[in-house]
mmCIF file of C-alpha atoms in Angstrom:
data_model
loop_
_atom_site.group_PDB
_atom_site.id
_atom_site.type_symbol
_atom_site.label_atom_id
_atom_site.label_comp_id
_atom_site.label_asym_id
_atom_site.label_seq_id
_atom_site.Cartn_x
_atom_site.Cartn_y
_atom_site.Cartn_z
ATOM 1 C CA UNK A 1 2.621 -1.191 5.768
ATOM 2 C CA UNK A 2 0.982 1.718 7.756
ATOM 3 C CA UNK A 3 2.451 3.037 10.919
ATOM 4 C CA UNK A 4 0.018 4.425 13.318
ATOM 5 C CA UNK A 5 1.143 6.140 16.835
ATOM 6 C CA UNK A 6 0.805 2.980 18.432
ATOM 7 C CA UNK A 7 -0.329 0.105 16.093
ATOM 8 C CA UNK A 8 1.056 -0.798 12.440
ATOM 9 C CA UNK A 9 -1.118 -2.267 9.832
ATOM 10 C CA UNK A 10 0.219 -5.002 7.292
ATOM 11 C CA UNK A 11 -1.379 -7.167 4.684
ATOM 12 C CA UNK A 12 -3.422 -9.881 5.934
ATOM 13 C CA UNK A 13 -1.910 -13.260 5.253
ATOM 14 C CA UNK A 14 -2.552 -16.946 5.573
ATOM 15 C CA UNK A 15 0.785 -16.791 8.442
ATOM 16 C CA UNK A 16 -1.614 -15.001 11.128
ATOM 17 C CA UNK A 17 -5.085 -17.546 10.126
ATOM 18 C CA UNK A 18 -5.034 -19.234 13.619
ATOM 19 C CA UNK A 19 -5.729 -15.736 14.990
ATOM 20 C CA UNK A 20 -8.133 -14.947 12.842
ATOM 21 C CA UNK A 21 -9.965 -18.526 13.620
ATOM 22 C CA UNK A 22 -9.675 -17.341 17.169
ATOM 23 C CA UNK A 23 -11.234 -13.730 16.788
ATOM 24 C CA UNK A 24 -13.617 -14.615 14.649
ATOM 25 C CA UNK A 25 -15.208 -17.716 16.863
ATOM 26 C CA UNK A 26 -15.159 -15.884 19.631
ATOM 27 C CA UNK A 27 -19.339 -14.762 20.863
ATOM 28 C CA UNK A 28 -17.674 -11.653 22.858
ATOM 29 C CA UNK A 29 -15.571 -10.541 19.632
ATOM 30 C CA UNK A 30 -18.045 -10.986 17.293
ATOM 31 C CA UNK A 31 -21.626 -10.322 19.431
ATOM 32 C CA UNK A 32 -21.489 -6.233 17.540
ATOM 33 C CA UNK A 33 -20.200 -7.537 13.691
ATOM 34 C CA UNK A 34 -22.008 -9.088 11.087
ATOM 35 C CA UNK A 35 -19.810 -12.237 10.722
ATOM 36 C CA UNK A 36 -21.909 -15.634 12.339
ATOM 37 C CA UNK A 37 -19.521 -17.795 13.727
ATOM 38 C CA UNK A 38 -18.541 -21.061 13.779
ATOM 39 C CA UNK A 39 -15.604 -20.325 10.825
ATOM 40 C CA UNK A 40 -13.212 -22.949 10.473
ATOM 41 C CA UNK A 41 -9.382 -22.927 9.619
ATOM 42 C CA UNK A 42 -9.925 -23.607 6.232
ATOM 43 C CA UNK A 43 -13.095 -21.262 5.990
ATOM 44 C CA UNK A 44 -10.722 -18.501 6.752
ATOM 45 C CA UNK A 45 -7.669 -19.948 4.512
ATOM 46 C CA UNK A 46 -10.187 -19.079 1.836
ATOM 47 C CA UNK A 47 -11.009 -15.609 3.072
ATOM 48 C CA UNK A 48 -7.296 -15.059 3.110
ATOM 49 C CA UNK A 49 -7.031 -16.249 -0.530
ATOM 50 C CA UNK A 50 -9.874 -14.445 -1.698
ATOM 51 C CA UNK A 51 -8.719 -10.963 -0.577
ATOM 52 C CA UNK A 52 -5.539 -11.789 -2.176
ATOM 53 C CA UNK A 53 -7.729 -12.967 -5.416
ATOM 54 C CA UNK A 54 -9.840 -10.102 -5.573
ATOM 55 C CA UNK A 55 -7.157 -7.361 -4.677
ATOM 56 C CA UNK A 56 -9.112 -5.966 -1.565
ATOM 57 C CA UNK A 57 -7.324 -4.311 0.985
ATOM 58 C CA UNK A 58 -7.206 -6.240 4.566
ATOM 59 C CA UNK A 59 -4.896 -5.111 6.952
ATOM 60 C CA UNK A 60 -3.960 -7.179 10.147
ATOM 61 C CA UNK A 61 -3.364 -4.594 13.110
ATOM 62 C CA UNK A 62 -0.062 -5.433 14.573
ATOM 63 C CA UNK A 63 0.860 -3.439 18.065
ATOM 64 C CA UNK A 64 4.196 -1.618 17.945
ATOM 65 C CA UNK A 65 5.746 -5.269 19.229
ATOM 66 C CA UNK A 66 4.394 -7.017 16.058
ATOM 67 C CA UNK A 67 1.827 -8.618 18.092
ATOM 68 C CA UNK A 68 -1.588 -9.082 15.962
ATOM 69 C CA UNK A 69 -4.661 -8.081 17.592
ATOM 70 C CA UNK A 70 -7.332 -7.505 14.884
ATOM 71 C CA UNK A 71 -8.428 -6.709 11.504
ATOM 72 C CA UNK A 72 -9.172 -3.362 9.650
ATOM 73 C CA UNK A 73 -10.387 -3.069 5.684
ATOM 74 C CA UNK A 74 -11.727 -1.221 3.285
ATOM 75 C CA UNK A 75 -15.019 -3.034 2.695
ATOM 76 C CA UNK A 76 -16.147 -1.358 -0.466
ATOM 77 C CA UNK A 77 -14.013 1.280 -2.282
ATOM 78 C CA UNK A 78 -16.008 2.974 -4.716
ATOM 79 C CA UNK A 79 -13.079 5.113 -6.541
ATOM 80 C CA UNK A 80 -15.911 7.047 -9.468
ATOM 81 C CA UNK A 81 -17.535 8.536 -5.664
ATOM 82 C CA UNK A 82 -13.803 8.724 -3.684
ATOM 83 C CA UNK A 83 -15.879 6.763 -1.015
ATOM 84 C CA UNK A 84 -14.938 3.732 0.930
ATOM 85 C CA UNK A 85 -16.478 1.899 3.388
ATOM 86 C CA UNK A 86 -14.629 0.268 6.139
ATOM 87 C CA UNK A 87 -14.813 -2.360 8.852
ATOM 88 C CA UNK A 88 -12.777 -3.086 11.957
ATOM 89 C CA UNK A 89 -12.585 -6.051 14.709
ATOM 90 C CA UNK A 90 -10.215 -5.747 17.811
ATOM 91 C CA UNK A 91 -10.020 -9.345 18.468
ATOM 92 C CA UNK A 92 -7.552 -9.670 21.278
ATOM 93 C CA UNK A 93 -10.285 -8.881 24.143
ATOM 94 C CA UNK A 94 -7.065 -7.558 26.206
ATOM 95 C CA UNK A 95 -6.642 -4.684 24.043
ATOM 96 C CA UNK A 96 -10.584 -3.402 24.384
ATOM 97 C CA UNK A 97 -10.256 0.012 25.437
ATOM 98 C CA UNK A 98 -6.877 1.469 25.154
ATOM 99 C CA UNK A 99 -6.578 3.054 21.880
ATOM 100 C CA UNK A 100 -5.400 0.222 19.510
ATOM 101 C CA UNK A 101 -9.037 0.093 17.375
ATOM 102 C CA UNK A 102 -8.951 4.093 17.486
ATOM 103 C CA UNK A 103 -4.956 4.163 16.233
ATOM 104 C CA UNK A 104 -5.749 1.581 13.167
ATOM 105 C CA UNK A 105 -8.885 3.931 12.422
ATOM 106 C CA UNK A 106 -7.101 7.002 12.212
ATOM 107 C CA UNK A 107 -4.003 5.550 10.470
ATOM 108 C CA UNK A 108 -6.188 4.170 7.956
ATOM 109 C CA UNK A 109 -8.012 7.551 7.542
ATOM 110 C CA UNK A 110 -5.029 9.553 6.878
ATOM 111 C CA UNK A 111 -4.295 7.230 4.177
ATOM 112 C CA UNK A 112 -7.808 7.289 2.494
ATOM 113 C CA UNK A 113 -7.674 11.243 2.633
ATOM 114 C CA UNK A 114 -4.258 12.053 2.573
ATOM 115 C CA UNK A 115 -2.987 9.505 0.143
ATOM 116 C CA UNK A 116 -6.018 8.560 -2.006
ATOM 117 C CA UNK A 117 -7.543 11.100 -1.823
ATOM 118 C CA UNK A 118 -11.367 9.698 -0.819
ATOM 119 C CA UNK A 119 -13.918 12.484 -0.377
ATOM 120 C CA UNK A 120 -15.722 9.805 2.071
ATOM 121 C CA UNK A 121 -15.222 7.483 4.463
ATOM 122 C CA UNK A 122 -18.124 5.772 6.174
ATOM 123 C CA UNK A 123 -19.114 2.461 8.387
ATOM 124 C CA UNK A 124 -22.106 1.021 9.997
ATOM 125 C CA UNK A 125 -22.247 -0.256 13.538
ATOM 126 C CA UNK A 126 -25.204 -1.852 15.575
ATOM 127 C CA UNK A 127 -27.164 1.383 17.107
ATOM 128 C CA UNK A 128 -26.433 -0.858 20.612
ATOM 129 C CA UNK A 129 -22.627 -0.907 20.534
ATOM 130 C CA UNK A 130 -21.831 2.731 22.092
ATOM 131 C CA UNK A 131 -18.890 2.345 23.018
ATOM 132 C CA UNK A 132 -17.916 1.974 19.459
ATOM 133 C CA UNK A 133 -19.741 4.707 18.198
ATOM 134 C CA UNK A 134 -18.008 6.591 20.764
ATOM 135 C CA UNK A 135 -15.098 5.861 19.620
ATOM 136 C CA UNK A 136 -15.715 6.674 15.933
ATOM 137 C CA UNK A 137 -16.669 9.942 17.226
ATOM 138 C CA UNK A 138 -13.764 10.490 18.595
ATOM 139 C CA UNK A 139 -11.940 9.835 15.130
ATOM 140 C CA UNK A 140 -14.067 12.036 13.835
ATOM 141 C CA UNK A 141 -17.210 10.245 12.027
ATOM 142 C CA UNK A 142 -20.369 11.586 12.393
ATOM 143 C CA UNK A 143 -23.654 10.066 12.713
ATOM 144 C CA UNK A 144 -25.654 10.534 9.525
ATOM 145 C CA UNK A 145 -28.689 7.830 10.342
ATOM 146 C CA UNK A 146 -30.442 5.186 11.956
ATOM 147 C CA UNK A 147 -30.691 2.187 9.259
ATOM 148 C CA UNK A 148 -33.658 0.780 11.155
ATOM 149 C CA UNK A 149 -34.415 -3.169 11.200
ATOM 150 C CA UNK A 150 -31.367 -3.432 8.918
ATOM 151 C CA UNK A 151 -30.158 -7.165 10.084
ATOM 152 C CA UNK A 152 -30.780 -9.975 12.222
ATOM 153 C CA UNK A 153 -28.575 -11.445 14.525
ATOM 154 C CA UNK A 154 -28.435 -14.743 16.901
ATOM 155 C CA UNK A 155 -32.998 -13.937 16.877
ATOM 156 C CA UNK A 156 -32.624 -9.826 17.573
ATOM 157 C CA UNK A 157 -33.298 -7.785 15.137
ATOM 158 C CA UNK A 158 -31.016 -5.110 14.947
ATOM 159 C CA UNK A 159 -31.057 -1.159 14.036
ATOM 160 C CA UNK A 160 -27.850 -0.123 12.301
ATOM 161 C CA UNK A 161 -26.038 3.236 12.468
ATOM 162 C CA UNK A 162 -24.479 5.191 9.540
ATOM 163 C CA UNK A 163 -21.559 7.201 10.218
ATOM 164 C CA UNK A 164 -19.293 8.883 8.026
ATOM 165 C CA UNK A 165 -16.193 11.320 8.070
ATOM 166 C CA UNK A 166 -15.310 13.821 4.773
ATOM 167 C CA UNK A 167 -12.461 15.079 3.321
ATOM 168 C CA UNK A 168 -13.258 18.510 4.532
ATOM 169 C CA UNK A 169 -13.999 16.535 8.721
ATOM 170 C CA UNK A 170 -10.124 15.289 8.459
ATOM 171 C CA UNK A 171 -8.475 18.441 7.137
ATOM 172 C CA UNK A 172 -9.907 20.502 9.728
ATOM 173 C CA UNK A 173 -9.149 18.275 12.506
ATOM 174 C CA UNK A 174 -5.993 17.421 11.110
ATOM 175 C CA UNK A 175 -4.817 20.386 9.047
ATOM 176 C CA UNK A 176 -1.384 19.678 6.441
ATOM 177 C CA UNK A 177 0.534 22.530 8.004
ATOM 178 C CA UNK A 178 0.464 21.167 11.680
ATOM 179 C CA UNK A 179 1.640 18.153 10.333
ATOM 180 C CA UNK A 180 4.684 19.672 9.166
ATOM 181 C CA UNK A 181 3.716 18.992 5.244
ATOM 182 C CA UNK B 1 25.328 -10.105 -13.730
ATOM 183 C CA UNK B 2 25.924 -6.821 -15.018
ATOM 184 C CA UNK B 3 29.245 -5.404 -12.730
ATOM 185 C CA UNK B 4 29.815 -1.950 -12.070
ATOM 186 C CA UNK B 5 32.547 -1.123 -9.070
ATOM 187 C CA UNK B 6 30.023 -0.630 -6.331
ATOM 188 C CA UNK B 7 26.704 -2.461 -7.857
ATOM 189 C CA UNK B 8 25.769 -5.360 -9.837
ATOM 190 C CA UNK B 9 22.020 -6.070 -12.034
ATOM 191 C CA UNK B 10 20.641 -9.473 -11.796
ATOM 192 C CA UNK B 11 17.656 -10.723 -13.571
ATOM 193 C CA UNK B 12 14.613 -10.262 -10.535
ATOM 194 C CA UNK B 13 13.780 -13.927 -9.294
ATOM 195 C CA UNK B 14 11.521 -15.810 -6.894
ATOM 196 C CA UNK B 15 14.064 -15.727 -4.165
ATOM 197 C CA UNK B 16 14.211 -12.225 -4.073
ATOM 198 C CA UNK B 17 10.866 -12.519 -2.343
ATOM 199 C CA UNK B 18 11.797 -11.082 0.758
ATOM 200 C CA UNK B 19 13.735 -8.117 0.280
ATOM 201 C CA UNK B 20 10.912 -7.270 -2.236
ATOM 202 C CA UNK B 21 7.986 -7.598 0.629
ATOM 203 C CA UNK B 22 10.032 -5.582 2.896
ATOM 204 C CA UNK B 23 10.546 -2.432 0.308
ATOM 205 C CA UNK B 24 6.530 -2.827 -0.565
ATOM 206 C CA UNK B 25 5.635 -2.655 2.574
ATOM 207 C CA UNK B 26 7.628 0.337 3.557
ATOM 208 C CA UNK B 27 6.090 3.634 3.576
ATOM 209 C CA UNK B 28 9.064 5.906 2.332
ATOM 210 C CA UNK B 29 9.417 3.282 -0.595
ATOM 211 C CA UNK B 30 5.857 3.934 -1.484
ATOM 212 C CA UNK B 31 5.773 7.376 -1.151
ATOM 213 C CA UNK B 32 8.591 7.885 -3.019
ATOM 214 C CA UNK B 33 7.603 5.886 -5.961
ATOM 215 C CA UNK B 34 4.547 8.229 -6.437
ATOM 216 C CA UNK B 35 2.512 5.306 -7.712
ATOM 217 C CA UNK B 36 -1.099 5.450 -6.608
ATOM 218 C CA UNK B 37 -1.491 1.764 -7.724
ATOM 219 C CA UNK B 38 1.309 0.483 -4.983
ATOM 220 C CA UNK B 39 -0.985 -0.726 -2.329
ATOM 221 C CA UNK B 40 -0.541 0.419 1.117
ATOM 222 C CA UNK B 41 0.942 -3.134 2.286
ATOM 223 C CA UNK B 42 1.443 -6.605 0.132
ATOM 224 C CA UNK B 43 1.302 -9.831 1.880
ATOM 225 C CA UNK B 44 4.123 -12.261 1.097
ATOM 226 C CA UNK B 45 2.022 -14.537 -0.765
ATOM 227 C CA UNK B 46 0.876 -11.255 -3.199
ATOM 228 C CA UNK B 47 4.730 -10.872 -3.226
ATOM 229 C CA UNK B 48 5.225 -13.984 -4.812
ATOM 230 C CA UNK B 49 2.237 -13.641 -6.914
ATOM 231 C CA UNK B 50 3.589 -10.272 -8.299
ATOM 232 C CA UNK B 51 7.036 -11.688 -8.993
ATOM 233 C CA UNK B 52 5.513 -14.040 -10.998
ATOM 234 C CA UNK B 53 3.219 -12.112 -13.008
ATOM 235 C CA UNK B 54 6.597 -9.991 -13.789
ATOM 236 C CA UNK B 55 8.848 -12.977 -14.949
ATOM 237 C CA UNK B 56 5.596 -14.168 -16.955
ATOM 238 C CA UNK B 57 5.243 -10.693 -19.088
ATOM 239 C CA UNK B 58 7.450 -10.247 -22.115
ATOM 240 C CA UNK B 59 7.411 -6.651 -22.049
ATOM 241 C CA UNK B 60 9.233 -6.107 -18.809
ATOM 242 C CA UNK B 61 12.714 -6.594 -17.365
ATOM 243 C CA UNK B 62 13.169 -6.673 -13.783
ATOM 244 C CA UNK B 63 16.655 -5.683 -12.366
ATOM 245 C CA UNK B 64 18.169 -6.384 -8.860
ATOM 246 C CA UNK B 65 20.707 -3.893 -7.521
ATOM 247 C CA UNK B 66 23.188 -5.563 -5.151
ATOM 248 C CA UNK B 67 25.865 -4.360 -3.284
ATOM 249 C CA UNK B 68 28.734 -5.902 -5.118
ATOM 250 C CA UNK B 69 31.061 -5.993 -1.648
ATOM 251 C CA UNK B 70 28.042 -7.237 0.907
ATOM 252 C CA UNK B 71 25.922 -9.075 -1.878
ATOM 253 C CA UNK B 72 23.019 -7.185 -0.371
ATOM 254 C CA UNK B 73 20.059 -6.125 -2.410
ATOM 255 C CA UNK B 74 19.864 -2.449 -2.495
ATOM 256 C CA UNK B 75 16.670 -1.920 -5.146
ATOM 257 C CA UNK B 76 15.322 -2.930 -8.242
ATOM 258 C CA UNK B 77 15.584 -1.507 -11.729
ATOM 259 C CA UNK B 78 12.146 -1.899 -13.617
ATOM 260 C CA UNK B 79 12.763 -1.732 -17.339
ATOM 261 C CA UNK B 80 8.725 -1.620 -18.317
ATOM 262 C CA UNK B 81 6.435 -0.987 -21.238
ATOM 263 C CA UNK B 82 9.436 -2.471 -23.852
ATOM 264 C CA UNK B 83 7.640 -1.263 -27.376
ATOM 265 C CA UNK B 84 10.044 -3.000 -30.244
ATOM 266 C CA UNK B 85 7.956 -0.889 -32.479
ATOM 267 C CA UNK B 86 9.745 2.417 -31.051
ATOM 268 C CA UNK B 87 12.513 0.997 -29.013
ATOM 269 C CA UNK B 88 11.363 2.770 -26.380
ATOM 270 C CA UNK B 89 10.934 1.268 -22.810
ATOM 271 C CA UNK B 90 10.172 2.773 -19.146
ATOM 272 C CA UNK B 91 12.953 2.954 -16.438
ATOM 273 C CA UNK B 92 11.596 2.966 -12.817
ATOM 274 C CA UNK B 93 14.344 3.194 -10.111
ATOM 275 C CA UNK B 94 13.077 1.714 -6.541
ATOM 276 C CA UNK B 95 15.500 2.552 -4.414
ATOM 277 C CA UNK B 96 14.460 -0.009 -0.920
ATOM 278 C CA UNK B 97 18.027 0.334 1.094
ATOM 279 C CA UNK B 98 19.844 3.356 2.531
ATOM 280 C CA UNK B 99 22.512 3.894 0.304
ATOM 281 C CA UNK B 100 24.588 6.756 -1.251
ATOM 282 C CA UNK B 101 23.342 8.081 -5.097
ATOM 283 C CA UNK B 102 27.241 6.399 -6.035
ATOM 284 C CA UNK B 103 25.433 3.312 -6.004
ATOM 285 C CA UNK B 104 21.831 4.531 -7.354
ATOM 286 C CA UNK B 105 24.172 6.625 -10.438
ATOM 287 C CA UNK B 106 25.895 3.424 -11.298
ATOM 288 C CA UNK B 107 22.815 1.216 -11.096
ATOM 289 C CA UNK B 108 21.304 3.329 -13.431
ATOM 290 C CA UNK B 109 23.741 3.949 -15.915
ATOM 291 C CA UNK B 110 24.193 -0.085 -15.543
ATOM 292 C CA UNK B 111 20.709 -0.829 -16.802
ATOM 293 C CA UNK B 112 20.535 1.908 -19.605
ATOM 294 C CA UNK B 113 23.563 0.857 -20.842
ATOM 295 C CA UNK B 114 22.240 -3.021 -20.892
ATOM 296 C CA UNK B 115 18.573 -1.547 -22.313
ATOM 297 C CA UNK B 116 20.842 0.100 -25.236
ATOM 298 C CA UNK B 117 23.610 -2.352 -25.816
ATOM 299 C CA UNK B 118 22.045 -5.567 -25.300
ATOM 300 C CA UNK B 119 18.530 -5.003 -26.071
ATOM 301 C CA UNK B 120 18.955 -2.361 -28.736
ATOM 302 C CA UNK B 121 16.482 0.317 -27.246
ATOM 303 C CA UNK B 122 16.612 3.490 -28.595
ATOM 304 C CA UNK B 123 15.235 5.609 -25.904
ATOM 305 C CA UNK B 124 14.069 5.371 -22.161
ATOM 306 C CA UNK B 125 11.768 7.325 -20.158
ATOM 307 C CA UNK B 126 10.764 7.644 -16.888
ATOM 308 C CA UNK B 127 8.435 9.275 -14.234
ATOM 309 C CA UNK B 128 9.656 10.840 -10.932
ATOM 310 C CA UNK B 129 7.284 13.162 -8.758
ATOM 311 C CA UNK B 130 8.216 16.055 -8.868
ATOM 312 C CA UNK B 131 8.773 16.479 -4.950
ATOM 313 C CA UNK B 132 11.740 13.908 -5.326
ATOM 314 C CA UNK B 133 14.533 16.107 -6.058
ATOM 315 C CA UNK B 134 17.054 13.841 -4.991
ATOM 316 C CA UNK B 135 15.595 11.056 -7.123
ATOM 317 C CA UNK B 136 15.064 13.670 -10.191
ATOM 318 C CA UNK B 137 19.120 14.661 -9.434
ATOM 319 C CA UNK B 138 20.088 11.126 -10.132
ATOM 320 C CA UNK B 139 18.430 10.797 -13.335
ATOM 321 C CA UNK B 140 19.631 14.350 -14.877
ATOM 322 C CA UNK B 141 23.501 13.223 -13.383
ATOM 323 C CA UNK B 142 22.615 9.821 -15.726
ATOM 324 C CA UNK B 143 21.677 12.490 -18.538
ATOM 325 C CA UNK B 144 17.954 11.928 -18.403
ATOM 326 C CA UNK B 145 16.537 15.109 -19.830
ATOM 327 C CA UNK B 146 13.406 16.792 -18.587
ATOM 328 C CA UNK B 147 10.558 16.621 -21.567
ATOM 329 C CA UNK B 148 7.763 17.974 -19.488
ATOM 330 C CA UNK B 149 5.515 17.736 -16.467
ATOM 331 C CA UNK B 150 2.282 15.661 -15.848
ATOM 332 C CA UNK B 151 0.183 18.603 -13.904
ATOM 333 C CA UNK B 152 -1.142 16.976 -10.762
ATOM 334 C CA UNK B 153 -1.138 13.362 -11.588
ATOM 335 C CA UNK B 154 -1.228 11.089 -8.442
ATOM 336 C CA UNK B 155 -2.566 11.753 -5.159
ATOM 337 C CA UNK B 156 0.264 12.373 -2.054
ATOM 338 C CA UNK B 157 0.030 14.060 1.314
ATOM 339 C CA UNK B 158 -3.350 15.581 1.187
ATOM 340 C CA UNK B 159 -3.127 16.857 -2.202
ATOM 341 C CA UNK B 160 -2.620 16.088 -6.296
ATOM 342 C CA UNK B 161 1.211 16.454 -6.783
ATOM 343 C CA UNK B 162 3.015 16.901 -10.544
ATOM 344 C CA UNK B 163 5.630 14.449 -11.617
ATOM 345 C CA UNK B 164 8.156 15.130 -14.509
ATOM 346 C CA UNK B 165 8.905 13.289 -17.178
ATOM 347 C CA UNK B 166 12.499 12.493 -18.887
ATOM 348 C CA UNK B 167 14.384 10.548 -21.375
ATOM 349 C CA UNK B 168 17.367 9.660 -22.321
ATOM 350 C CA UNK B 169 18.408 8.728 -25.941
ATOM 351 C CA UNK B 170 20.628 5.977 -26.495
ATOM 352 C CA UNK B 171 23.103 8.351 -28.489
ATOM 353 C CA UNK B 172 23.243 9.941 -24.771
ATOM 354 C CA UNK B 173 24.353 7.492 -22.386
ATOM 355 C CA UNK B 174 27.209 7.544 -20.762
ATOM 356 C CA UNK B 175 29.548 4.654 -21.897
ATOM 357 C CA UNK B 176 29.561 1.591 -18.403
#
């Protein structure tokens, strides 16, 4: 597990599926990811046992009441570069807006840089969706690009953005010594 | 089991699923074990899978620590890496409960004296980073000596940390 400020992050498991089946059929949830509904209960059984199959690492974002309200990951770690992409979905629409998504994000930073040791840590987002890019920002990712025409979704095609913290970004917003290592 | 006063060794089975997922998934565990391949948290359905990859693989020995007076499990002793060529294995001490080093010092002199006695080992080794002190007290109070250091070989709080290595030879045990 991870402990954040206000969110933890465990292993995603087959116990918190009907969640998942919920998030992930939801249009409002899912109108900014890449994932096209409809998934079924078994469709995400398999997900489940495919992370587990393939070793990737899933966390399910638990508030500090063990109550799960989305999924972060690390999408693609490439160890020979130290880079990893990652992904996140706040599917509990409830907890939009007060700090949960930005929490798992930095708690999972300070364990690809501090713990790892990753030189890079980047995502893409749909160049619409500024209130997530916002909030990337604000965890310290910069924007590197505009990935234009990069997918389609539900008949719009869509310009991506590339963003991306380094080693170097985290350490000098969050240097070792103020955290008391 | 293997009976000391305050601790007892049994053989690591599928029911000890859930004290297992609880010590993998906590952070101080993790940390502590300086092991860059301990992922950041295990579902319980890895747990089980990595429980039975252990009991399936002939070179390993996986030891419970319980607390003979609650029957609590405390940790687990890995015995690892068992070469019958050199007699050699690798002793990991995962320590998952708060308890006092009585209990860690006897588990440990528990489990060498079973890798000696009972499975006629001639020599055990193990790997502590080098920031545990308390961890790296235990072993030399066992008799573990220091052989040398591995210069900066895991990843830890923003930076490559050192671990030490020691041994102890079987003609250096303390008797159970």
């Amino acid at each position: 597990m991870l402990s954040g400020e206000i969110v933890d992050l465990v292993a995603a498991e087959r116990a918190y599926v009907p969640m998942y089946v919920k998030w992930i059929n939801d249009p409002e949830v899912t109108q900014w990811l890449k994932a096209d509904p409809p998934f079924s209960v078994e469709m995400e059984h398999g997900w489940v046992d495919r992370l587990r199959r393939e070793g990737k690492t899933t966390f399910t974002i638990l508030t500090k009441d063990g109550r799960p309200i989305g999924n972060i990951g690390m999408e693609e770690v490439v160890w020979k570069y130290r880079r990893v992409t990652i992904g996140i979905m706040i599917g509990e629409k409830d907890c939009w807006g007060k700090g949960y998504g930005s929490d798992a994000i930095t708690t999972l930073l300070r364990y690809c840089f501090e713990e790892l040791g990753m030189r890079r840590v980047d995502l893409i987002t749909d160049s619409e969706n500024h209130r997530a890019q916002h909030a990337y920002k604000k965890c310290g990712f910069r924007v590197e690009g505009l990935m234009r025409q990069y997918r389609t979704k539900n008949g719009r095609i869509i310009d991506d953005v590339m963003m991306s913290i380094l080693s170097s970004d985290w350490f000098s917003l969050h240097p070792p010594e103020g955290r008391g290592a | 089991m293997l009976g000391g006063e305050l601790v007892g060794l049994v053989p690591l089975q599928t029911t000890d699923e859930l004290a297992l997922y609880k010590w993998l998934n906590d952070p101080r565990v993790r940390k502590a074990s300086g092991r860059q391949t301990w992922k950041p948290a295990y579902s319980l359905e890895q747990v089980q899978d990595l429980i039975k990859e252990r009991l399936a693989q002939p070179s390993r020995f996986d030891l419970m620590i319980v607390d003979r007076q609650t029957e609590r499990p405390m940790g687990l002793i890995e015995l690892a890496h068992i070469q019958p060529m050199s007699d050699s294995a690798q002793i990991t001490l995962i320590w998952g409960e708060k308890g006092d080093d009585e209990m860690a010092t006897e588990a440990l002199i528990l489990a060498a004296g079973y890798a000696f006695n009972s499975q006629g080992l001639h020599r055990l080794w193990t790997r502590v980073p080098a920031r545990e002190k308390d961890k790296l007290g235990l072993f030399r109070k066992v008799g573990f000596e220091q052989e040398g250091s591995l210069r900066e070989d895991h990843f830890c709080e923003g930076g490559w940390q050192d671990s030490v290595l020691l041994s102890l030879l079987s003609a250096e045990a303390r008797p159970c």
